[in-house]
CSV table of C-alpha atoms and ligand atoms in Angstrom, one decimal:
chain,number,residue,atom,x,y,z
A,4,UNK,CA,15.7,-16.7,20.0
A,5,UNK,CA,19.3,-15.8,20.4
A,6,UNK,CA,20.7,-18.8,18.1
A,7,UNK,CA,18.1,-17.7,15.5
A,8,UNK,CA,18.4,-13.9,15.7
A,9,UNK,CA,22.0,-14.5,15.2
A,10,UNK,CA,21.5,-16.8,12.1
A,11,UNK,CA,19.3,-13.7,10.5
A,12,UNK,CA,22.0,-11.4,11.4
A,13,UNK,CA,24.8,-14.1,9.7
A,14,UNK,CA,22.4,-14.1,6.3
A,15,UNK,CA,21.9,-10.2,6.1
A,16,UNK,CA,18.1,-11.0,7.2
A,17,UNK,CA,18.0,-9.4,10.7
A,18,UNK,CA,15.7,-6.4,11.1
A,19,UNK,CA,16.2,-3.2,13.2
A,20,UNK,CA,14.7,0.3,14.2
A,21,UNK,CA,16.3,3.1,13.4
A,22,UNK,CA,14.9,7.0,14.4
A,23,UNK,CA,14.4,9.1,11.6
A,24,UNK,CA,13.4,12.4,12.5
A,25,UNK,CA,11.3,14.9,10.2
A,26,UNK,CA,12.5,18.2,9.1
A,27,UNK,CA,9.4,20.8,8.9
A,28,UNK,CA,10.8,23.2,6.4
A,29,UNK,CA,12.2,20.2,4.1
A,30,UNK,CA,9.4,17.9,2.9
A,31,UNK,CA,10.7,14.9,1.5
A,32,UNK,CA,13.6,14.7,3.8
A,33,UNK,CA,14.5,13.2,6.7
A,34,UNK,CA,17.2,12.8,9.4
A,35,UNK,CA,19.0,10.1,10.5
A,36,UNK,CA,21.6,10.5,13.1
A,37,UNK,CA,23.8,13.3,11.9
A,38,UNK,CA,22.6,13.0,8.2
A,39,UNK,CA,20.1,14.8,6.0
A,40,UNK,CA,18.8,12.4,3.7
A,41,UNK,CA,16.4,12.9,0.7
A,42,UNK,CA,13.2,10.0,1.7
A,43,UNK,CA,13.2,7.8,-1.3
A,44,UNK,CA,11.2,5.2,0.8
A,45,UNK,CA,8.2,6.7,2.1
A,46,UNK,CA,4.8,6.4,0.7
A,47,UNK,CA,4.0,10.2,0.8
A,48,UNK,CA,2.9,9.9,-2.6
A,49,UNK,CA,1.4,13.4,-3.0
A,50,UNK,CA,3.4,14.9,-0.3
A,51,UNK,CA,0.7,15.7,1.8
A,52,UNK,CA,2.2,14.4,5.3
A,53,UNK,CA,3.1,17.9,6.0
A,54,UNK,CA,0.4,19.7,4.5
A,55,UNK,CA,-0.4,22.9,6.7
A,56,UNK,CA,-4.1,22.4,6.2
A,57,UNK,CA,-4.3,18.9,7.3
A,58,UNK,CA,-2.0,19.7,10.0
A,59,UNK,CA,-4.4,23.0,11.1
A,60,UNK,CA,-7.5,20.3,10.9
A,61,UNK,CA,-5.9,18.0,13.0
A,62,UNK,CA,-5.0,20.5,15.7
A,63,UNK,CA,-8.6,21.8,15.7
A,64,UNK,CA,-9.8,18.7,16.2
A,65,UNK,CA,-7.6,17.6,18.7
A,66,UNK,CA,-8.3,20.7,21.1
A,67,UNK,CA,-12.3,20.2,20.3
A,68,UNK,CA,-12.4,16.2,20.7
A,69,UNK,CA,-9.5,15.5,22.7
A,70,UNK,CA,-6.7,12.9,22.5
A,71,UNK,CA,-8.6,9.7,22.0
A,72,UNK,CA,-12.0,8.5,20.9
A,73,UNK,CA,-11.9,6.4,24.4
A,74,UNK,CA,-13.7,3.5,23.1
A,75,UNK,CA,-14.6,1.3,19.9
A,76,UNK,CA,-16.8,2.8,17.4
A,77,UNK,CA,-19.5,0.6,18.5
A,78,UNK,CA,-19.5,2.0,21.7
A,79,UNK,CA,-18.8,5.9,22.5
A,80,UNK,CA,-15.8,6.2,20.1
A,81,UNK,CA,-17.9,6.9,17.0
A,82,UNK,CA,-16.9,10.8,17.5
A,83,UNK,CA,-18.3,13.2,15.2
A,84,UNK,CA,-15.8,13.6,12.2
A,85,UNK,CA,-16.6,10.0,11.5
A,86,UNK,CA,-19.7,10.1,9.8
A,87,UNK,CA,-18.3,13.1,7.9
A,88,UNK,CA,-15.2,11.5,6.3
A,89,UNK,CA,-17.4,8.2,5.4
A,90,UNK,CA,-20.0,10.2,3.4
A,91,UNK,CA,-17.1,12.0,1.8
A,92,UNK,CA,-15.1,8.8,1.0
A,93,UNK,CA,-18.6,7.2,-0.4
A,94,UNK,CA,-19.3,10.0,-2.5
A,95,UNK,CA,-15.6,10.3,-3.9
A,96,UNK,CA,-16.1,6.7,-5.1
A,97,UNK,CA,-19.5,6.9,-6.1
A,98,UNK,CA,-20.7,4.2,-4.3
A,99,UNK,CA,-23.5,3.6,-1.5
A,100,UNK,CA,-21.4,3.5,1.8
A,101,UNK,CA,-17.8,3.2,3.3
A,102,UNK,CA,-16.3,2.3,6.4
A,103,UNK,CA,-13.1,3.5,8.1
A,104,UNK,CA,-10.9,1.3,9.6
A,105,UNK,CA,-7.8,1.9,11.9
A,106,UNK,CA,-5.4,0.9,9.1
A,107,UNK,CA,-4.8,-1.1,6.5
A,108,UNK,CA,-3.7,-4.2,8.0
A,109,UNK,CA,-6.5,-4.7,10.1
A,110,UNK,CA,-9.2,-3.8,7.3
A,111,UNK,CA,-7.7,-6.3,5.1
A,112,UNK,CA,-7.8,-9.2,8.1
A,113,UNK,CA,-11.2,-7.7,9.2
A,114,UNK,CA,-12.9,-7.5,5.8
A,115,UNK,CA,-11.5,-10.9,4.5
A,116,UNK,CA,-12.3,-13.0,8.1
A,117,UNK,CA,-15.7,-11.5,7.8
A,118,UNK,CA,-16.5,-12.5,4.3
A,119,UNK,CA,-15.3,-15.8,4.0
A,120,UNK,CA,-15.0,-19.0,6.4
A,121,UNK,CA,-14.4,-22.9,6.5
A,122,UNK,CA,-16.1,-24.0,3.4
A,123,UNK,CA,-15.0,-20.5,1.1
A,124,UNK,CA,-12.1,-20.2,-1.1
A,125,UNK,CA,-10.1,-17.1,-1.4
A,126,UNK,CA,-8.1,-16.8,-4.7
A,127,UNK,CA,-5.0,-14.8,-4.0
A,128,UNK,CA,-2.0,-12.9,-6.2
A,129,UNK,CA,1.1,-14.8,-5.0
A,130,UNK,CA,2.5,-11.0,-4.6
A,131,UNK,CA,-0.4,-9.7,-2.6
A,132,UNK,CA,0.4,-7.6,0.7
A,133,UNK,CA,1.2,-9.6,3.9
A,134,UNK,CA,-2.1,-8.4,5.3
A,135,UNK,CA,-4.1,-10.1,2.7
A,136,UNK,CA,-2.4,-13.5,3.5
A,137,UNK,CA,-2.8,-12.9,7.2
A,138,UNK,CA,-6.6,-12.1,6.6
A,139,UNK,CA,-6.9,-15.5,4.7
A,140,UNK,CA,-5.3,-17.4,7.2
A,141,UNK,CA,-7.4,-15.7,10.1
A,142,UNK,CA,-10.8,-16.7,7.9
A,143,UNK,CA,-9.6,-20.6,7.7
A,144,UNK,CA,-10.9,-20.3,4.0
A,145,UNK,CA,-9.1,-22.4,1.5
A,146,UNK,CA,-6.1,-20.2,0.3
A,147,UNK,CA,-5.6,-20.7,-3.5
A,148,UNK,CA,-2.5,-18.8,-4.6
A,149,UNK,CA,-2.4,-18.1,-8.0
A,150,UNK,CA,1.1,-17.1,-9.5
A,151,UNK,CA,1.6,-13.4,-9.7
A,152,UNK,CA,-0.8,-11.9,-12.5
A,153,UNK,CA,-0.9,-15.4,-14.2
A,154,UNK,CA,-4.7,-15.3,-15.3
A,155,UNK,CA,-4.4,-18.7,-16.7
A,156,UNK,CA,-3.5,-20.1,-13.4
A,157,UNK,CA,-6.2,-18.3,-11.7
A,158,UNK,CA,-8.6,-19.5,-14.2
A,159,UNK,CA,-7.5,-23.4,-13.5
A,160,UNK,CA,-7.9,-22.7,-9.8
A,161,UNK,CA,-11.2,-21.3,-10.3
A,162,UNK,CA,-12.6,-24.4,-12.2
A,163,UNK,CA,-11.0,-26.4,-9.7
A,164,UNK,CA,-12.9,-24.9,-6.5
A,165,UNK,CA,-16.1,-24.2,-8.5
A,166,UNK,CA,-18.3,-25.6,-6.4
A,167,UNK,CA,-17.0,-24.2,-2.9
A,168,UNK,CA,-19.7,-22.0,-1.1
A,169,UNK,CA,-18.3,-18.6,-1.3
A,170,UNK,CA,-15.4,-17.3,-3.7
A,171,UNK,CA,-13.3,-14.3,-3.5
A,172,UNK,CA,-10.6,-13.1,-5.5
A,173,UNK,CA,-8.5,-10.6,-4.1
A,174,UNK,CA,-5.7,-8.4,-5.4
A,175,UNK,CA,-3.4,-5.6,-4.9
A,176,UNK,CA,-4.2,-3.0,-7.7
A,177,UNK,CA,-0.3,-1.8,-7.5
A,178,UNK,CA,1.7,-4.5,-6.1
A,179,UNK,CA,3.9,-2.7,-3.0
A,180,UNK,CA,7.0,-4.2,-3.8
A,181,UNK,CA,7.3,-4.6,-7.5
A,182,UNK,CA,5.1,-1.6,-8.5
A,183,UNK,CA,3.4,-3.0,-11.4
A,184,UNK,CA,-0.5,-3.6,-11.6
A,185,UNK,CA,-2.7,-6.3,-11.4
A,186,UNK,CA,-4.9,-7.0,-14.7
A,187,UNK,CA,-8.2,-5.8,-13.3
A,188,UNK,CA,-9.9,-6.5,-16.7
A,189,UNK,CA,-9.1,-10.2,-16.9
A,190,UNK,CA,-10.0,-10.5,-13.0
A,191,UNK,CA,-13.4,-9.3,-14.0
A,192,UNK,CA,-14.0,-11.0,-16.5
A,193,UNK,CA,-13.3,-14.5,-14.7
A,194,UNK,CA,-15.0,-13.2,-11.5
A,195,UNK,CA,-18.4,-12.9,-13.7
A,196,UNK,CA,-17.6,-16.1,-15.3
A,197,UNK,CA,-17.1,-18.3,-12.1
A,198,UNK,CA,-19.4,-16.1,-9.9
A,199,UNK,CA,-16.9,-14.9,-7.5
A,200,UNK,CA,-16.7,-11.9,-5.6
A,201,UNK,CA,-13.6,-9.4,-6.3
A,202,UNK,CA,-11.7,-7.2,-3.6
A,203,UNK,CA,-9.0,-4.9,-4.6
A,204,UNK,CA,-6.6,-3.1,-2.4
A,205,UNK,CA,-5.8,0.4,-3.8
A,206,UNK,CA,-3.0,1.5,-1.2
A,207,UNK,CA,-0.5,2.3,-3.6
A,208,UNK,CA,-3.2,3.6,-6.3
A,209,UNK,CA,-5.4,5.5,-4.0
A,210,UNK,CA,-5.1,9.3,-4.6
A,211,UNK,CA,-2.4,8.5,-7.5
A,212,UNK,CA,-4.9,7.4,-10.7
A,213,UNK,CA,-8.2,8.5,-11.6
A,214,UNK,CA,-9.3,11.7,-12.6
A,215,UNK,CA,-9.8,12.5,-8.7
A,216,UNK,CA,-7.9,10.1,-7.4
A,217,UNK,CA,-10.2,7.2,-6.9
A,218,UNK,CA,-7.9,4.5,-7.7
A,219,UNK,CA,-6.9,2.0,-10.5
A,220,UNK,CA,-10.5,1.0,-10.7
A,221,UNK,CA,-11.8,3.9,-11.6
A,222,UNK,CA,-9.1,4.8,-13.9
A,223,UNK,CA,-9.9,1.8,-15.7
A,224,UNK,CA,-13.5,2.4,-15.8
A,225,UNK,CA,-14.4,-0.8,-14.0
A,226,UNK,CA,-15.2,0.6,-10.6
A,227,UNK,CA,-18.8,-0.9,-10.5
A,228,UNK,CA,-17.2,-4.5,-11.3
A,229,UNK,CA,-15.5,-4.4,-8.0
A,230,UNK,CA,-17.7,-5.7,-5.1
A,231,UNK,CA,-15.0,-4.6,-2.3
A,232,UNK,CA,-13.0,-1.5,-2.7
A,233,UNK,CA,-10.1,-1.2,0.3
A,234,UNK,CA,-7.8,1.7,0.1
A,235,UNK,CA,-5.6,3.5,3.0
A,236,UNK,CA,-5.3,6.7,4.6
A,237,UNK,CA,-1.5,6.3,5.4
A,238,UNK,CA,0.2,6.6,1.9
A,239,UNK,CA,-1.3,9.1,-0.4
A,240,UNK,CA,-3.1,10.8,2.1
A,241,UNK,CA,-0.3,11.2,4.4
A,242,UNK,CA,-2.1,10.6,7.3
A,243,UNK,CA,-3.1,7.0,8.9
A,244,UNK,CA,-6.3,4.9,8.8
A,245,UNK,CA,-8.2,2.8,5.9
A,246,UNK,CA,-11.5,2.8,4.1
A,247,UNK,CA,-13.6,0.1,2.9
A,248,UNK,CA,-16.1,1.2,0.0
A,249,UNK,CA,-19.0,-0.9,-1.3
A,250,UNK,CA,-22.7,-1.5,-1.1
A,251,UNK,CA,-24.9,-0.5,1.9
A,252,UNK,CA,-25.4,-4.5,2.7
A,253,UNK,CA,-21.5,-4.7,2.5
A,254,UNK,CA,-21.0,-1.9,4.9
A,255,UNK,CA,-23.4,-2.8,7.5
A,256,UNK,CA,-22.2,-6.6,7.6
A,257,UNK,CA,-18.3,-5.3,8.3
A,258,UNK,CA,-20.2,-3.7,10.9
A,259,UNK,CA,-21.5,-6.5,12.3
A,260,UNK,CA,-18.6,-8.7,11.8
A,261,UNK,CA,-15.3,-7.5,11.1
A,262,UNK,CA,-13.7,-7.9,14.6
A,263,UNK,CA,-10.8,-5.3,14.3
A,264,UNK,CA,-13.5,-2.8,14.0
A,265,UNK,CA,-15.8,-4.1,16.8
A,266,UNK,CA,-12.9,-5.2,19.3
A,267,UNK,CA,-10.4,-2.0,18.9
A,268,UNK,CA,-10.6,1.3,20.0
A,269,UNK,CA,-11.7,4.2,17.2
A,270,UNK,CA,-8.9,6.0,15.9
A,271,UNK,CA,-8.4,9.6,17.5
A,272,UNK,CA,-10.7,12.1,16.0
A,273,UNK,CA,-8.1,14.1,15.3
A,274,UNK,CA,-6.7,11.9,12.5
A,275,UNK,CA,-10.3,11.7,11.3
A,276,UNK,CA,-10.4,15.4,10.9
A,277,UNK,CA,-7.3,15.5,9.2
A,278,UNK,CA,-8.4,12.9,6.7
A,279,UNK,CA,-11.5,15.0,5.9
A,280,UNK,CA,-9.0,17.9,5.0
A,281,UNK,CA,-6.5,15.5,2.9
A,282,UNK,CA,-9.2,13.7,0.9
A,283,UNK,CA,-10.3,17.5,0.0
A,284,UNK,CA,-6.9,18.1,-1.6
A,285,UNK,CA,-6.4,14.5,-3.2
A,286,UNK,CA,-9.7,15.3,-5.2
A,287,UNK,CA,-8.7,18.8,-6.0
A,288,UNK,CA,-5.2,19.4,-6.3
A,289,UNK,CA,-4.4,17.4,-9.2
A,290,UNK,CA,-0.8,19.0,-9.8
A,291,UNK,CA,0.3,16.6,-7.2
A,292,UNK,CA,-0.5,13.3,-9.1
A,293,UNK,CA,1.0,15.1,-12.7
A,294,UNK,CA,4.4,16.0,-10.8
A,295,UNK,CA,4.1,12.1,-9.2
A,296,UNK,CA,3.8,11.0,-12.9
A,297,UNK,CA,6.3,12.9,-14.3
A,298,UNK,CA,8.7,12.0,-11.4
A,299,UNK,CA,8.1,8.3,-11.8
A,300,UNK,CA,8.5,8.3,-15.8
A,301,UNK,CA,11.9,10.2,-15.3
A,302,UNK,CA,13.3,8.3,-12.4
A,303,UNK,CA,12.2,4.9,-13.9
A,304,UNK,CA,13.7,5.6,-17.7
A,305,UNK,CA,16.7,7.2,-16.1
A,306,UNK,CA,17.4,4.1,-14.0
A,307,UNK,CA,16.4,1.9,-17.0
A,308,UNK,CA,18.8,3.6,-19.6
A,309,UNK,CA,21.7,3.2,-17.0
A,310,UNK,CA,21.3,-0.3,-17.4
A,311,UNK,CA,19.3,-1.4,-13.7
A,312,UNK,CA,16.9,-4.1,-13.8
A,313,UNK,CA,13.8,-2.1,-12.3
A,314,UNK,CA,11.2,-5.1,-12.9
A,315,UNK,CA,8.5,-4.0,-15.3
A,316,UNK,CA,6.0,-1.7,-13.2
A,317,UNK,CA,4.9,1.7,-14.0
A,318,UNK,CA,3.7,3.1,-11.0
A,319,UNK,CA,5.5,5.5,-8.1
A,320,UNK,CA,7.1,2.3,-6.9
A,321,UNK,CA,10.5,1.5,-8.5
A,322,UNK,CA,12.3,-1.8,-7.4
A,323,UNK,CA,16.1,-1.9,-8.2
A,324,UNK,CA,16.4,-5.8,-8.2
A,325,UNK,CA,19.9,-6.8,-6.4
A,326,UNK,CA,19.1,-10.5,-5.6
A,327,UNK,CA,21.5,-10.9,-2.8
A,328,UNK,CA,20.4,-9.9,0.7
A,329,UNK,CA,23.9,-8.5,1.7
A,330,UNK,CA,24.1,-6.8,-1.6
A,331,UNK,CA,20.7,-5.0,-1.0
A,332,UNK,CA,22.0,-4.0,2.5
A,333,UNK,CA,25.4,-2.8,1.1
A,334,UNK,CA,24.0,-0.6,-1.8
A,335,UNK,CA,21.4,0.7,0.9
A,336,UNK,CA,24.1,1.8,3.0
A,337,UNK,CA,25.9,3.3,0.5
A,338,UNK,CA,23.0,5.4,-0.7
A,339,UNK,CA,22.7,6.8,2.7
A,340,UNK,CA,26.2,8.1,2.5
A,341,UNK,CA,25.5,9.6,-0.3
A,342,UNK,CA,22.6,11.4,1.6
A,343,UNK,CA,19.8,9.0,0.4
A,344,UNK,CA,17.4,7.1,2.4
A,345,UNK,CA,16.3,4.2,0.1
A,346,UNK,CA,15.7,0.9,2.3
A,347,UNK,CA,16.7,-2.4,1.4
A,348,UNK,CA,13.9,-5.1,1.0
A,349,UNK,CA,14.6,-8.8,1.6
A,350,UNK,CA,12.8,-12.3,2.2
A,351,UNK,CA,10.0,-12.7,3.6
A,352,UNK,CA,8.8,-9.5,2.4
A,353,UNK,CA,9.8,-10.5,-1.2
A,354,UNK,CA,10.6,-14.2,-2.3
A,355,UNK,CA,13.9,-15.6,-1.8
A,356,UNK,CA,16.8,-14.2,-3.9
A,357,UNK,CA,14.6,-11.2,-4.7
A,358,UNK,CA,16.3,-9.0,-2.4
A,359,UNK,CA,16.2,-5.4,-3.8
A,360,UNK,CA,16.3,-1.5,-3.1
A,361,UNK,CA,12.7,-0.4,-3.1
A,362,UNK,CA,12.4,3.9,-4.4
A,363,UNK,CA,9.3,5.5,-3.7
A,364,UNK,CA,8.6,8.8,-5.3
A,365,UNK,CA,6.7,11.7,-4.2
A,366,UNK,CA,5.3,14.8,-5.5
A,367,UNK,CA,7.4,16.5,-2.4
A,368,UNK,CA,10.4,15.9,-4.7
A,369,UNK,CA,11.6,18.4,-7.8
A,370,UNK,CA,12.9,16.7,-11.0
A,371,UNK,CA,16.6,18.4,-10.0
A,372,UNK,CA,16.4,16.4,-6.4
A,373,UNK,CA,15.8,13.2,-8.3
A,374,UNK,CA,18.5,14.2,-11.2
A,375,UNK,CA,21.0,14.5,-8.4
A,376,UNK,CA,19.8,11.4,-6.6
A,377,UNK,CA,19.9,9.1,-10.1
A,378,UNK,CA,23.6,10.4,-10.6
A,379,UNK,CA,24.7,9.1,-7.3
A,380,UNK,CA,22.5,5.8,-7.7
A,381,UNK,CA,24.5,5.3,-11.2
A,382,UNK,CA,27.7,6.0,-9.5
A,383,UNK,CA,27.2,3.6,-6.7
A,384,UNK,CA,25.9,0.9,-9.5
A,385,UNK,CA,28.9,0.8,-11.3
A,386,UNK,CA,31.1,1.0,-8.1
A,387,UNK,CA,29.3,-2.1,-6.7
A,388,UNK,CA,29.4,-3.9,-10.0
A,389,UNK,CA,25.8,-3.8,-10.3
A,390,UNK,CA,25.9,-2.3,-13.6
A,391,UNK,CA,28.6,-1.9,-16.0
B,423,LIG,C1,0.5,-0.5,3.1
B,423,LIG,C2,-0.6,-1.5,2.7
B,423,LIG,C3,-1.2,-2.0,3.8
B,423,LIG,C4,-1.4,-1.6,5.0
B,423,LIG,O1,-1.7,-0.4,4.8
B,423,LIG,P1,-1.6,0.4,6.6
B,423,LIG,O2,-2.3,1.4,6.5
B,423,LIG,O3,0.1,0.7,6.7
B,423,LIG,O4,-1.7,-0.7,7.9
B,423,LIG,C5,-2.2,-3.0,2.9
B,423,LIG,N1,-2.0,-3.3,1.6
B,423,LIG,C6,-1.3,-3.1,0.8
B,423,LIG,C7,-1.1,-3.2,-0.7
B,423,LIG,C8,-0.4,-1.9,1.6
B,423,LIG,O5,0.8,-1.5,0.9
């Protein structure tokens, strides 16, 4: 272990934990050591993580329900707020039923391993989140990876595996490290043609897209063509947890078959009560989505004009491509010196040779704060030879 850790260190691939301290009076900032940093790395897209109504709902539930749920949901852990949240989620998504999981990671491994097994096949975009990859491995189904957003490659694989028992196509709707979108309309056409199921992971689009933040599938008007709709309560909702929405049968099946749900203690009821409140805000406070959208467009176009390579996404996730691991670390630490928290993302989270800074924007930030950040990023880009 020591030798391999030293090798990781030499290749600028070592990861370490650092302590960040939140600042109650300054949402959108964190402290690290002595420094106050503009937080351009968290996924609190709508700026809800410090919302007083959510905190109040959590505190009330904490006093009423206690600290922990005490048991799995199928034992005695299914406390009162769960039913209310799941009903509200199903109504929001306009589907039969919803099921809350402990987090996005276990939702994905739980759902995929419950739906497919030996003799089945999962078609998965090469850039899908690690939890999807782990779910496929755990399921023991055949793993057919298609090149990122390459619909013709997917078609060829669907044809190759057309005789498998069950076929599942799974995709992030907004890719977490690139910020671009899946081609949902094409995926739906293929799923229909080859009689496959379609699962979408809306971790980065839930709360952000759609008239009431339902997600990208709703925004594109194809919600009813998606069989399994998964999203998280940890990003736009500002709390923790995840949901899966779909048919009555799907949800019943998952209650009976999804092992992370069955064999793990229920989330504390206070989190669930907070999520109920967060869902109300997600649906009604449209100005947060508008503000996030404006911030994303402004930030992207400014970095693009300055000559940075920021890929071809159009979401609140903005990757600044640097290539070398060392360069990414260097850029990140220079940004930190300038008062900006922007974390370097390196392999294996992203493919070899594509290390980057991943900026994520939030409705918590003003355009003035972003303008200041952009000025600093541009200056460092010149200094470090990233742009000319
Ligand atoms: C963050 C993320 C997850 C995991 O969600 P957690 O609630 O943080 O466990 C799953 N899928 C995608 C695409 C994500 O970005």
